[in-house]
Amino acid sequence: MKWKELKDLSSPELTNKLVELKQALLNLRFQKVIGQLDNPNVIRKTKRTIARLKTLLSERELNLL
């Protein structure tokens, strides 16, 4: 997801999206191990999106304090 799309989401929605992406990353890793993953770049993109979500959540937390 793009940074702008993520900024438009609320904090609970971001948290839910983070949980979903972590589960998706786990599934992608399993697919990679058993050889069913067609595009390994998907793992990289998912990791980056997770990092974006964590960054945005921490920024919001610091602004609230």
Coordinates of N, CA, C and O in Angstrom, one line a residue:
M1 N 0.8 -1.2 0.0 CA 0.0 0.0 0.0 C 0.9 1.2 0.0 O 2.0 1.2 0.5
K2 N 0.3 2.3 -0.5 CA 1.1 3.6 -0.6 C 0.9 4.3 0.7 O 0.0 4.1 1.5
W3 N 1.9 5.2 1.0 CA 1.9 5.9 2.2 C 0.7 6.8 2.4 O 0.1 6.8 3.5
K4 N 0.2 7.4 1.3 CA -1.0 8.2 1.4 C -2.2 7.4 1.8 O -3.1 7.9 2.6
E5 N -2.3 6.2 1.2 CA -3.5 5.4 1.5 C -3.5 5.0 3.0 O -4.5 4.9 3.7
L6 N -2.3 4.7 3.6 CA -2.2 4.4 5.0 C -2.5 5.5 5.9 O -3.1 5.3 7.0
K7 N -2.1 6.7 5.5 CA -2.3 7.9 6.4 C -3.8 8.2 6.5 O -4.2 8.7 7.5
D8 N -4.6 7.8 5.6 CA -6.0 8.0 5.6 C -6.8 7.0 6.5 O -7.9 7.3 6.9
L9 N -6.1 6.0 6.9 CA -6.8 5.0 7.8 C -6.7 5.4 9.3 O -5.7 6.1 9.7
S10 N -7.6 5.0 10.1 CA -7.6 5.3 11.5 C -6.6 4.3 12.2 O -6.2 3.3 11.6
S11 N -6.3 4.6 13.4 CA -5.4 3.7 14.2 C -5.9 2.3 14.4 O -5.1 1.4 14.2
P12 N -7.1 2.1 14.7 CA -7.6 0.7 14.8 C -7.6 0.0 13.5 O -7.2 -1.2 13.4
E13 N -7.8 0.7 12.4 CA -7.8 0.1 11.1 C -6.3 -0.3 10.7 O -6.1 -1.4 10.1
L14 N -5.4 0.6 11.1 CA -4.0 0.3 10.9 C -3.5 -1.0 11.7 O -2.8 -1.8 11.1
T15 N -4.0 -1.1 12.9 CA -3.6 -2.2 13.7 C -4.2 -3.5 13.1 O -3.5 -4.5 13.0
N16 N -5.4 -3.5 12.6 CA -6.0 -4.6 12.0 C -5.3 -5.0 10.7 O -5.0 -6.2 10.4
K17 N -4.9 -4.0 9.9 CA -4.1 -4.2 8.7 C -2.8 -4.8 9.0 O -2.3 -5.7 8.3
L18 N -2.2 -4.4 10.1 CA -0.9 -4.9 10.5 C -1.0 -6.4 10.9 O -0.1 -7.2 10.4
V19 N -2.0 -6.8 11.6 CA -2.2 -8.2 11.9 C -2.4 -9.0 10.7 O -1.8 -10.1 10.5
E20 N -3.2 -8.5 9.7 CA -3.5 -9.2 8.5 C -2.2 -9.4 7.7 O -2.0 -10.5 7.2
L21 N -1.4 -8.4 7.6 CA -0.1 -8.5 6.8 C 0.9 -9.4 7.5 O 1.6 -10.1 6.8
K22 N 0.9 -9.4 8.8 CA 1.8 -10.4 9.5 C 1.4 -11.8 9.2 O 2.3 -12.7 8.9
Q23 N 0.1 -12.1 9.2 CA -0.4 -13.4 8.8 C -0.1 -13.7 7.4 O 0.3 -14.9 7.1
A24 N -0.2 -12.8 6.5 CA 0.0 -13.0 5.1 C 1.5 -13.3 4.9 O 1.9 -14.1 4.1
L25 N 2.4 -12.6 5.6 CA 3.8 -12.8 5.5 C 4.2 -14.2 6.0 O 5.0 -14.9 5.3
L26 N 3.6 -14.7 7.0 CA 3.8 -16.0 7.5 C 3.4 -17.0 6.4 O 4.2 -18.0 6.1
N27 N 2.3 -16.8 5.8 CA 1.8 -17.7 4.7 C 2.7 -17.7 3.5 O 3.0 -18.7 2.9
L28 N 3.2 -16.5 3.2 CA 4.2 -16.4 2.1 C 5.5 -17.1 2.4 O 6.0 -17.7 1.5
R29 N 5.9 -17.0 3.6 CA 7.2 -17.8 3.9 C 7.0 -19.3 3.8 O 7.9 -20.0 3.4
F30 N 5.8 -19.7 4.2 CA 5.5 -21.2 4.1 C 5.5 -21.6 2.6 O 6.0 -22.6 2.2
Q31 N 4.9 -20.7 1.8 CA 4.8 -21.0 0.4 C 6.2 -21.0 -0.2 O 6.5 -21.9 -1.1
K32 N 7.1 -20.1 0.2 CA 8.4 -20.1 -0.3 C 9.2 -21.4 0.1 O 9.9 -22.0 -0.8
V33 N 9.0 -21.9 1.3 CA 9.7 -23.1 1.7 C 9.3 -24.3 0.9 O 10.1 -25.1 0.5
I34 N 8.0 -24.4 0.7 CA 7.5 -25.6 -0.1 C 7.6 -25.4 -1.6 O 7.2 -26.3 -2.3
G35 N 8.0 -24.3 -2.0 CA 8.2 -24.1 -3.5 C 7.0 -23.7 -4.2 O 7.0 -23.8 -5.5
Q36 N 6.0 -23.1 -3.6 CA 4.8 -22.7 -4.3 C 4.7 -21.2 -4.6 O 3.8 -20.8 -5.3
L37 N 5.7 -20.5 -4.1 CA 5.7 -19.0 -4.3 C 6.2 -18.7 -5.7 O 7.4 -19.0 -6.0
D38 N 5.4 -18.1 -6.5 CA 5.8 -17.7 -7.9 C 6.7 -16.5 -7.9 O 7.6 -16.4 -8.7
N39 N 6.3 -15.5 -7.1 CA 7.0 -14.2 -7.1 C 7.6 -13.9 -5.7 O 6.9 -13.4 -4.9
P40 N 8.9 -14.1 -5.5 CA 9.5 -13.8 -4.2 C 9.5 -12.4 -3.8 O 9.7 -12.1 -2.6
N41 N 9.3 -11.5 -4.7 CA 9.3 -10.0 -4.4 C 8.1 -9.7 -3.6 O 8.1 -8.6 -2.9
V42 N 7.1 -10.5 -3.5 CA 5.9 -10.2 -2.7 C 6.2 -10.2 -1.3 O 5.7 -9.4 -0.5
I43 N 7.2 -11.0 -0.8 CA 7.6 -11.0 0.5 C 8.3 -9.7 0.9 O 8.0 -9.1 1.9
R44 N 9.1 -9.2 0.0 CA 9.8 -7.9 0.2 C 8.8 -6.8 0.3 O 8.9 -5.9 1.2
K45 N 7.8 -6.8 -0.5 CA 6.8 -5.7 -0.5 C 5.9 -5.8 0.7 O 5.6 -4.7 1.3
T46 N 5.6 -7.0 1.2 CA 4.8 -7.1 2.4 C 5.6 -6.6 3.6 O 5.1 -6.0 4.5
K47 N 6.9 -7.0 3.7 CA 7.7 -6.5 4.8 C 7.8 -5.0 4.8 O 7.7 -4.4 5.9
R48 N 7.9 -4.4 3.7 CA 8.0 -2.9 3.6 C 6.7 -2.3 4.0 O 6.7 -1.2 4.7
T49 N 5.6 -2.9 3.7 CA 4.3 -2.3 4.1 C 4.1 -2.5 5.6 O 3.6 -1.5 6.2
I50 N 4.6 -3.6 6.1 CA 4.5 -3.7 7.6 C 5.3 -2.7 8.3 O 4.9 -2.1 9.3
A51 N 6.5 -2.4 7.7 CA 7.4 -1.3 8.3 C 6.7 0.0 8.2 O 6.8 0.8 9.2
R52 N 6.0 0.3 7.1 CA 5.3 1.6 7.0 C 4.2 1.7 8.0 O 4.0 2.8 8.6
L53 N 3.5 0.6 8.2 CA 2.4 0.6 9.2 C 3.0 0.9 10.6 O 2.4 1.7 11.4
K54 N 4.0 0.2 11.0 CA 4.6 0.4 12.3 C 5.1 1.8 12.5 O 5.0 2.4 13.5
T55 N 5.7 2.4 11.4 CA 6.2 3.7 11.5 C 5.1 4.7 11.7 O 5.1 5.6 12.6
L56 N 4.0 4.5 11.0 CA 2.8 5.4 11.1 C 2.2 5.3 12.5 O 1.8 6.3 13.1
L57 N 2.1 4.1 13.0 CA 1.5 3.9 14.3 C 2.3 4.5 15.4 O 1.8 5.2 16.3
S58 N 3.7 4.4 15.3 CA 4.5 5.0 16.3 C 4.5 6.5 16.2 O 4.5 7.2 17.2
E59 N 4.4 7.1 15.0 CA 4.3 8.5 14.8 C 3.0 9.0 15.5 O 3.0 10.1 16.2
R60 N 1.9 8.3 15.3 CA 0.7 8.8 15.9 C 0.7 8.7 17.4 O 0.2 9.5 18.1
E61 N 1.4 7.6 17.9 CA 1.5 7.5 19.3 C 2.3 8.6 19.9 O 2.0 9.1 21.0
L62 N 3.4 9.0 19.3 CA 4.2 10.1 19.8 C 3.5 11.4 19.7 O 3.7 12.3 20.6
N63 N 2.7 11.6 18.7 CA 1.9 12.9 18.6 C 0.9 13.0 19.7 O 0.5 14.1 20.0
L64 N 0.4 11.9 20.1 CA -0.7 11.9 21.2 C -0.1 12.2 22.5 O -0.8 12.7 23.4
L65 N 1.2 11.9 22.7 CA 1.8 12.2 24.0 C 2.1 13.6 24.3 O 2.2 14.4 23.5

